[in-house]
C-alpha positions as semicolon CSV with decimal commas, in nm:
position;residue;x (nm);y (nm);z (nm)
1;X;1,233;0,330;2,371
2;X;1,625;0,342;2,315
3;X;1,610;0,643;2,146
4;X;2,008;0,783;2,050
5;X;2,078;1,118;2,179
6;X;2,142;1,232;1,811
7;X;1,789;1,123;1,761
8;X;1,638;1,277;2,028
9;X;1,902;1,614;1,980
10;X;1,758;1,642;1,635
11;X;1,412;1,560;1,707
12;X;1,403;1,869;1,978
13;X;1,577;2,103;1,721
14;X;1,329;2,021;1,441
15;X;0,995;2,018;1,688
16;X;1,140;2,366;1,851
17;X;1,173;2,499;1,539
18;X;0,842;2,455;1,357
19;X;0,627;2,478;1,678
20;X;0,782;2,735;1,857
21;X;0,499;2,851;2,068
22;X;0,284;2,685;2,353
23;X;-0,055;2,752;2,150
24;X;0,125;2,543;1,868
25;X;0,264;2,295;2,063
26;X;-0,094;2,223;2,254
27;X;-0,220;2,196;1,863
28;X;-0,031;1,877;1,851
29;X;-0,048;1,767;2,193
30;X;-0,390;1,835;2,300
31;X;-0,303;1,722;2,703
32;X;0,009;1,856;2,708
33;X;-0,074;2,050;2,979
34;X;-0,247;1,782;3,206
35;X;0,090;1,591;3,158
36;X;0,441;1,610;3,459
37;X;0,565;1,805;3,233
38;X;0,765;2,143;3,266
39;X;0,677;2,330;2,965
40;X;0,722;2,688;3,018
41;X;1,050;2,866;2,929
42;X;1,241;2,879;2,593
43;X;1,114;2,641;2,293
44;X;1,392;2,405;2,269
45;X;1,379;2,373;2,674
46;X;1,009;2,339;2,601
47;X;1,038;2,019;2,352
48;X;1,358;1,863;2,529
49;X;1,122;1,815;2,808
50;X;0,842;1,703;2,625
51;X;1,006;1,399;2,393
52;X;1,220;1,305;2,726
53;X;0,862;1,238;2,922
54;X;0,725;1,065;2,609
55;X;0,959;0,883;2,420
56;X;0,967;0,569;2,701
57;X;0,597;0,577;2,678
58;X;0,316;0,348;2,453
59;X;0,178;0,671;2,288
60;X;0,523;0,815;2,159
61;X;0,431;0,643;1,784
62;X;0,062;0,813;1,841
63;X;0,285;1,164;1,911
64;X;0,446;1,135;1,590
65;X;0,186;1,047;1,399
66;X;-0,054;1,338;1,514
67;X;0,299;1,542;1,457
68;X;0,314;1,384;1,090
69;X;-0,076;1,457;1,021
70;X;-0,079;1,838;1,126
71;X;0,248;1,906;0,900
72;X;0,054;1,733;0,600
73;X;-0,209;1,988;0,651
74;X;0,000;2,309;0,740
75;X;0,316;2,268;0,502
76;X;0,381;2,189;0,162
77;X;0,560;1,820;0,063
78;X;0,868;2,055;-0,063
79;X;0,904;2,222;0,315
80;X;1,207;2,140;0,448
81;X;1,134;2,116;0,808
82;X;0,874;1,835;0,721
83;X;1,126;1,680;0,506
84;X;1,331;1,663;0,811
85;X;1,076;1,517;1,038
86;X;0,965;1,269;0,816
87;X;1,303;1,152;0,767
88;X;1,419;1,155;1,151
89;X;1,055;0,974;1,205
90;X;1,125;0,685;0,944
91;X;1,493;0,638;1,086
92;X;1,356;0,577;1,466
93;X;1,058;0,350;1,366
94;X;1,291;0,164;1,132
95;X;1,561;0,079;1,428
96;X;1,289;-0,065;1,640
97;X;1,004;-0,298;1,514
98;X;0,819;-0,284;1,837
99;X;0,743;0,076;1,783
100;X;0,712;0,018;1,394
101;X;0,413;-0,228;1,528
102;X;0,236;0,018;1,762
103;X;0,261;0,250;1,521
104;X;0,125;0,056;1,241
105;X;-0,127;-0,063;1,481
106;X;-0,241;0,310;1,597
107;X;-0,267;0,406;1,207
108;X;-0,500;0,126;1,135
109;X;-0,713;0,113;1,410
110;X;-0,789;0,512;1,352
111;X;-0,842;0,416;0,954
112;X;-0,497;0,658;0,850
113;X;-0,408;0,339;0,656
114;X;-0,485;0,195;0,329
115;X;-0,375;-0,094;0,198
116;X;-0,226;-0,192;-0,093
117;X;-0,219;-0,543;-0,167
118;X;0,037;-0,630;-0,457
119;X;0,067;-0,937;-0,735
120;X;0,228;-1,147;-0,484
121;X;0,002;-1,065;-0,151
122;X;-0,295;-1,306;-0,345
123;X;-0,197;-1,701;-0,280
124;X;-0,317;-2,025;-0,376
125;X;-0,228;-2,378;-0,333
126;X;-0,113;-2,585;-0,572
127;X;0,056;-2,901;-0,529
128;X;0,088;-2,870;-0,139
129;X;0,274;-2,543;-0,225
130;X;0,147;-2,162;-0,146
131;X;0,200;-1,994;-0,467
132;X;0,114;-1,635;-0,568
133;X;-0,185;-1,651;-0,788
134;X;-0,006;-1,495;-1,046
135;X;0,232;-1,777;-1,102
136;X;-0,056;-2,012;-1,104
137;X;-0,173;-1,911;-1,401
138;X;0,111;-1,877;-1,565
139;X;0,132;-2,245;-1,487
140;X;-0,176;-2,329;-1,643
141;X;-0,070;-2,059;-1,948
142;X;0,239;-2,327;-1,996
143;X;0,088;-2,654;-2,009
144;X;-0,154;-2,526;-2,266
145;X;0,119;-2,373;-2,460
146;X;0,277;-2,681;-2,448
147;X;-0,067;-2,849;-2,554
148;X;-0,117;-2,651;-2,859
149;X;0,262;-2,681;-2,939
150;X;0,338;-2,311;-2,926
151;X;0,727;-2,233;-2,807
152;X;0,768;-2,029;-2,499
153;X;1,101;-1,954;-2,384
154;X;1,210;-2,208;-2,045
155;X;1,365;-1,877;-1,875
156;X;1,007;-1,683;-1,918
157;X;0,806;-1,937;-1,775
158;X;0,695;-1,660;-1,475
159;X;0,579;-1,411;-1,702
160;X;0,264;-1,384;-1,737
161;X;0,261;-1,077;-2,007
162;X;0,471;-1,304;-2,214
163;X;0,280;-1,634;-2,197
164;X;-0,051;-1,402;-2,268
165;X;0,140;-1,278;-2,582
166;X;0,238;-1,659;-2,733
167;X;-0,116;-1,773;-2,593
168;X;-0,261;-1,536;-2,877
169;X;0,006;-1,562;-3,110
170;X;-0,213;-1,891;-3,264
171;X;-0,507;-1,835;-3,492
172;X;-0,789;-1,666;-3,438
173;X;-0,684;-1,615;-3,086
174;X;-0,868;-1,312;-2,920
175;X;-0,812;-1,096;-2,600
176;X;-1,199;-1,228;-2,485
177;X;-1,021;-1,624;-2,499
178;X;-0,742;-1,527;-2,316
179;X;-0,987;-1,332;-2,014
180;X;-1,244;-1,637;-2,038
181;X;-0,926;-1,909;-1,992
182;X;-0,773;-1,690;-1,671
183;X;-1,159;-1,659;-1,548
184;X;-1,197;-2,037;-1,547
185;X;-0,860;-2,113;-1,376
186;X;-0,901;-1,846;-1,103
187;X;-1,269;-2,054;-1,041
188;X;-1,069;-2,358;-1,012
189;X;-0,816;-2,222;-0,784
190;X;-0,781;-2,303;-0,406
191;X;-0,684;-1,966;-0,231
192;X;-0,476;-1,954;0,085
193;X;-0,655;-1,818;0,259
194;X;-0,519;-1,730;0,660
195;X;-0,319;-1,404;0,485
196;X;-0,635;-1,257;0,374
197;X;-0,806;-1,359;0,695
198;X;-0,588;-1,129;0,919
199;X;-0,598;-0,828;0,663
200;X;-0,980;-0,835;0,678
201;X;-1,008;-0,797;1,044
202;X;-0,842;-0,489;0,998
203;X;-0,969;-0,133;0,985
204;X;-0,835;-0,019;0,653
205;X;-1,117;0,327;0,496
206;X;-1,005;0,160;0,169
207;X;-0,804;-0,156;-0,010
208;X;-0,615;-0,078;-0,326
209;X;-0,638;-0,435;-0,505
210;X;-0,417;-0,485;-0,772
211;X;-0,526;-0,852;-0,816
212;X;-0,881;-0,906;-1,001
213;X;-0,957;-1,178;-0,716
214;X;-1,312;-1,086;-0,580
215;X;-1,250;-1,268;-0,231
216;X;-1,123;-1,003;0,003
217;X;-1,384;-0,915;0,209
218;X;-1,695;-1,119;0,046
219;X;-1,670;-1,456;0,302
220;X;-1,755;-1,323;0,605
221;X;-1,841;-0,979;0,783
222;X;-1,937;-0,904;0,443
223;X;-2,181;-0,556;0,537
224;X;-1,860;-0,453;0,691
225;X;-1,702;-0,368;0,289
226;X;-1,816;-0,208;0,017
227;X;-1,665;-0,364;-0,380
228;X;-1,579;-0,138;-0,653
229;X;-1,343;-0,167;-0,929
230;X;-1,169;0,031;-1,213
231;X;-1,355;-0,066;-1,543
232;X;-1,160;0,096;-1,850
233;X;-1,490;0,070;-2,062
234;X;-1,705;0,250;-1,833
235;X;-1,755;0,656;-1,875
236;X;-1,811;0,691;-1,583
237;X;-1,633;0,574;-1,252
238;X;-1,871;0,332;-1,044
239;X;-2,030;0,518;-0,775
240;X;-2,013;0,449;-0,362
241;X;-2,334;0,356;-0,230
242;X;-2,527;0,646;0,027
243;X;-2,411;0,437;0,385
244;X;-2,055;0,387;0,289
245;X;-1,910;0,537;0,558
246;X;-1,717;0,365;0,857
247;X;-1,718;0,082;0,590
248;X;-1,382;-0,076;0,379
249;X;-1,429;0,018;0,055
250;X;-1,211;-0,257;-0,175
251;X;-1,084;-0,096;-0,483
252;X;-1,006;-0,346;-0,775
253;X;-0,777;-0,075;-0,951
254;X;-0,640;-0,288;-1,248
255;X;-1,027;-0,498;-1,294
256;X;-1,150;-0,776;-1,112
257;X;-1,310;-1,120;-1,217
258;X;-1,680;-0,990;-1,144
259;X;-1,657;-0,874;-1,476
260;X;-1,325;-1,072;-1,682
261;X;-1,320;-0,822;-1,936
262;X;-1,206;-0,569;-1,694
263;X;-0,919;-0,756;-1,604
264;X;-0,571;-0,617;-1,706
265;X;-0,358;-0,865;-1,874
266;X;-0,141;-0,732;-2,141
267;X;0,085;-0,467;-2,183
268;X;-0,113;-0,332;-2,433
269;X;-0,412;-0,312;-2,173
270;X;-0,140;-0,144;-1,903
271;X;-0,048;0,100;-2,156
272;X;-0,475;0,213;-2,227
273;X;-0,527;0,181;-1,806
274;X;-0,241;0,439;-1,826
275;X;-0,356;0,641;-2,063
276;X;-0,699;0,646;-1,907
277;X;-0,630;0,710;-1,524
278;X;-0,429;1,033;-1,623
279;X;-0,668;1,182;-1,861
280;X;-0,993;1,076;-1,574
281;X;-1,139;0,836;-1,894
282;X;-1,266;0,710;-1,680
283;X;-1,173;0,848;-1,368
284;X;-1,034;0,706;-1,063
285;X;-1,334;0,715;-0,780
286;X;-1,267;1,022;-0,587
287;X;-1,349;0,881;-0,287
288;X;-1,064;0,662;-0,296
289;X;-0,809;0,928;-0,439
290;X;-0,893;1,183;-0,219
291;X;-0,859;0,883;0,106
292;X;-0,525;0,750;-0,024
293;X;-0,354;1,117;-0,057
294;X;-0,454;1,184;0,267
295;X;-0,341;0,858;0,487
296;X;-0,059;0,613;0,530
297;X;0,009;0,347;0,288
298;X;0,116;-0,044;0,402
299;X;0,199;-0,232;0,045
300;X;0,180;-0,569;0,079
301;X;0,310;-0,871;-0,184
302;X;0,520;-0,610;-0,383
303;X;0,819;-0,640;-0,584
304;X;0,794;-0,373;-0,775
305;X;0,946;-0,498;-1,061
306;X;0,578;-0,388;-1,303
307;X;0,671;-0,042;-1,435
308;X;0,300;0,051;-1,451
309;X;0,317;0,066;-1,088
310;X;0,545;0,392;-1,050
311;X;0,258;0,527;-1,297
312;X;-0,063;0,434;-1,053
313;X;0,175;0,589;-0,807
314;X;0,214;0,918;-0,966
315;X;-0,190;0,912;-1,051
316;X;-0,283;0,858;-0,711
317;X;0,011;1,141;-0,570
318;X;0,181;0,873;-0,307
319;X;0,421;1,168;-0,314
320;X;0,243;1,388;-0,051
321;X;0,101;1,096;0,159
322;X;0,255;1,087;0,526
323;X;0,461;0,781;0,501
324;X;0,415;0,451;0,312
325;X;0,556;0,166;0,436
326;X;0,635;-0,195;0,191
327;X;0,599;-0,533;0,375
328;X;0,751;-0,836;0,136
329;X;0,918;-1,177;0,209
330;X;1,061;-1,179;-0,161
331;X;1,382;-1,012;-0,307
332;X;1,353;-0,642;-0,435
333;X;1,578;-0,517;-0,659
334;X;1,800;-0,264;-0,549
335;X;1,722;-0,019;-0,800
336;X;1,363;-0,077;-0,714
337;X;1,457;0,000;-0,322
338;X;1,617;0,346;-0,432
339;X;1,362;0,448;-0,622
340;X;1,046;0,405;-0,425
341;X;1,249;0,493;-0,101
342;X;1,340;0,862;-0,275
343;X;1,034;0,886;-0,475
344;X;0,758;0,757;-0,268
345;X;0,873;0,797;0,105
346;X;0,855;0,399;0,113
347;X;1,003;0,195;0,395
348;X;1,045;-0,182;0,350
349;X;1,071;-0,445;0,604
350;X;1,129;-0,799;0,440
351;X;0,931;-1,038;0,749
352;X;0,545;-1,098;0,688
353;X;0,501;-1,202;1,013
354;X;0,466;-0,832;1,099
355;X;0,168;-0,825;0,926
356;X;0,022;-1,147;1,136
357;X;0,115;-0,963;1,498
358;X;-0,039;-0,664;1,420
């Protein structure tokens, strides 16, 4: 690849500097030495050398990534020297969306990737239009406000919280009604579903769902996943079965239609999940935790605009994951940008067709 000589200038100085020795850098690069590569002499001679023969090459993204793993596991988040790499790393695959692919690409296929699929990433179609699920039912919230002749205001017609919170503003209206009315409309729903299609044939250890849709992974290949969800009345967090491994293990974190009265809707609800998945009542599955804090994360259908999210964030320490990495063909806020770029190590890219060539 084109890579600038500041790049490469900077890459050598931080590589030299926190693998100074041969024995450290054949840690990284385990065929180092079976490679045309001159690698005796001085450290910085050493790594000039080395990113020169690899950075034209198809396994330069795999060289960084095996780079980004080892410093997860051998220096803190608050090293600076990581800081640095991480940085420098994000800046070259963010120039060039070929290498951005192949690198996506390598972290998937080796399951260093988990997936987080956002309000928006769940579709359905509705009136020869693809529509986010979401804004489906708010439809349907709508016309039976305007039914029952309860005011909702035109400019809030998207949000869902709000429509929940007029839709039991009438008599004798319960949280149950409101659950059973979204569980019939999500039955009556056509899904899109070629999005979905080209996620699932991917190698993700584990899907963060934050829609309560229970189609991801149940219409075909189905032995290949494993469904759990996050169930605020349960004690106890569901546990994986014995031959989970090598499998996709689908995570509804916020509930999911298998049972409706899991299903977040309300602020009020966001507010207990909170409260619950930092005191562990009930926990977060392990499993998943301990997968998601130690791999990549691709976000896709985010806007970032629900200010539970930077909470699940915090639970589930995106802080000290290797890289995360947003993929939406919406518009994100510019606060929103700032903050998940400094607080979460988050790259966006605006073009879902990235998602369909990978």
């Amino acid at each position: 690849m084109a890579l600038l000589k500041r790049q490469k200038y900077k890459l050598v100085d931080i590589l030299s500097k926190i693998y100074p020795t041969l024995e450290e850098v054949v840690r990284v690069i385990r065929d180092v030495r079976s490679k045309d590569i001159d690698i005796e002499g001085a450290s910085s001679k050493r790594w000039n050398n080395i990113v020169e023969f690899i950075k034209d090459k198809d396994d330069f993204s795999s060289t960084l990534n095996a780079i980004s793993f080892d410093l997860t596991q051998s220096k803190p988040e608050s090293d600076k020297d990581r800081k640095n790499f991480e940085e420098l790393k994000t800046e070259i695959y963010a120039q060039t969306p070929e290498l951005l692919l192949n690198h996506l690409r390598d972290i998937i296929n080796t399951r260093q990737c988990v997936l987080f699929l956002g309000p928006n990433a769940f579709k359905c179609i509705q009136r020869d239009r693809i529509v986010p699920f979401s804004d489906y039912l708010a439809g349907k919230f709508v016309a039976e406000l305007n039914r029952m002749d309860i005011f909702c205001e035109p400019v809030a017609v998207n949000e869902l919280s709000y429509l929940i919170d007029r839709y039991e503003s009438r008599e004798a209206a319960s949280l149950a009604d409101t659950k059973a009315f979204a569980a019939k409309w999500y039955r009556e729903a056509t899904p899109y579903i070629p999005f979905y299609e080209k996620l699932e044939s991917l190698n993700f250890p584990v899907v963060i769902n934050t829609n309560p849709e229970i189609l991801f992974g149940r219409r075909a290949n189905t032995e290949r996943f494993v469904h759990l969800r996050y169930d605020k009345s349960n004690a106890q967090a569901q546990a994986l079965p014995a031959d989970y491994s090598g499998k996709t293990i689908v995570y509804n974190i916020y509930g999911s239609f298998d049972n409706e009265h899991s299903v977040l809707f309300t602020e009020k609800e966001a507010v207990a999940f909170t409260k619950g998945a930092y005191e562990k009542n009930p926990p977060i599955l392990q499993e998943v935790r301990t997968q998601v804090m130690q791999s990549y994360g691709l976000f896709v259908g985010f806007d970032f605009h629900d200010w539970h999210l930077k909470i699940l964030f915090d639970v589930l320490d995106l802080r000290n994951k290797p890289g995360n990495y947003s993929v939406y063909d919406g518009e994100i806020a510019e606060q929103h940008l700032e903050y998940y770029s400094r607080q979460f190590n988050m790259t966006f890219y605006t073009e879902d067709d990235l998602l369909m060539d990978l």
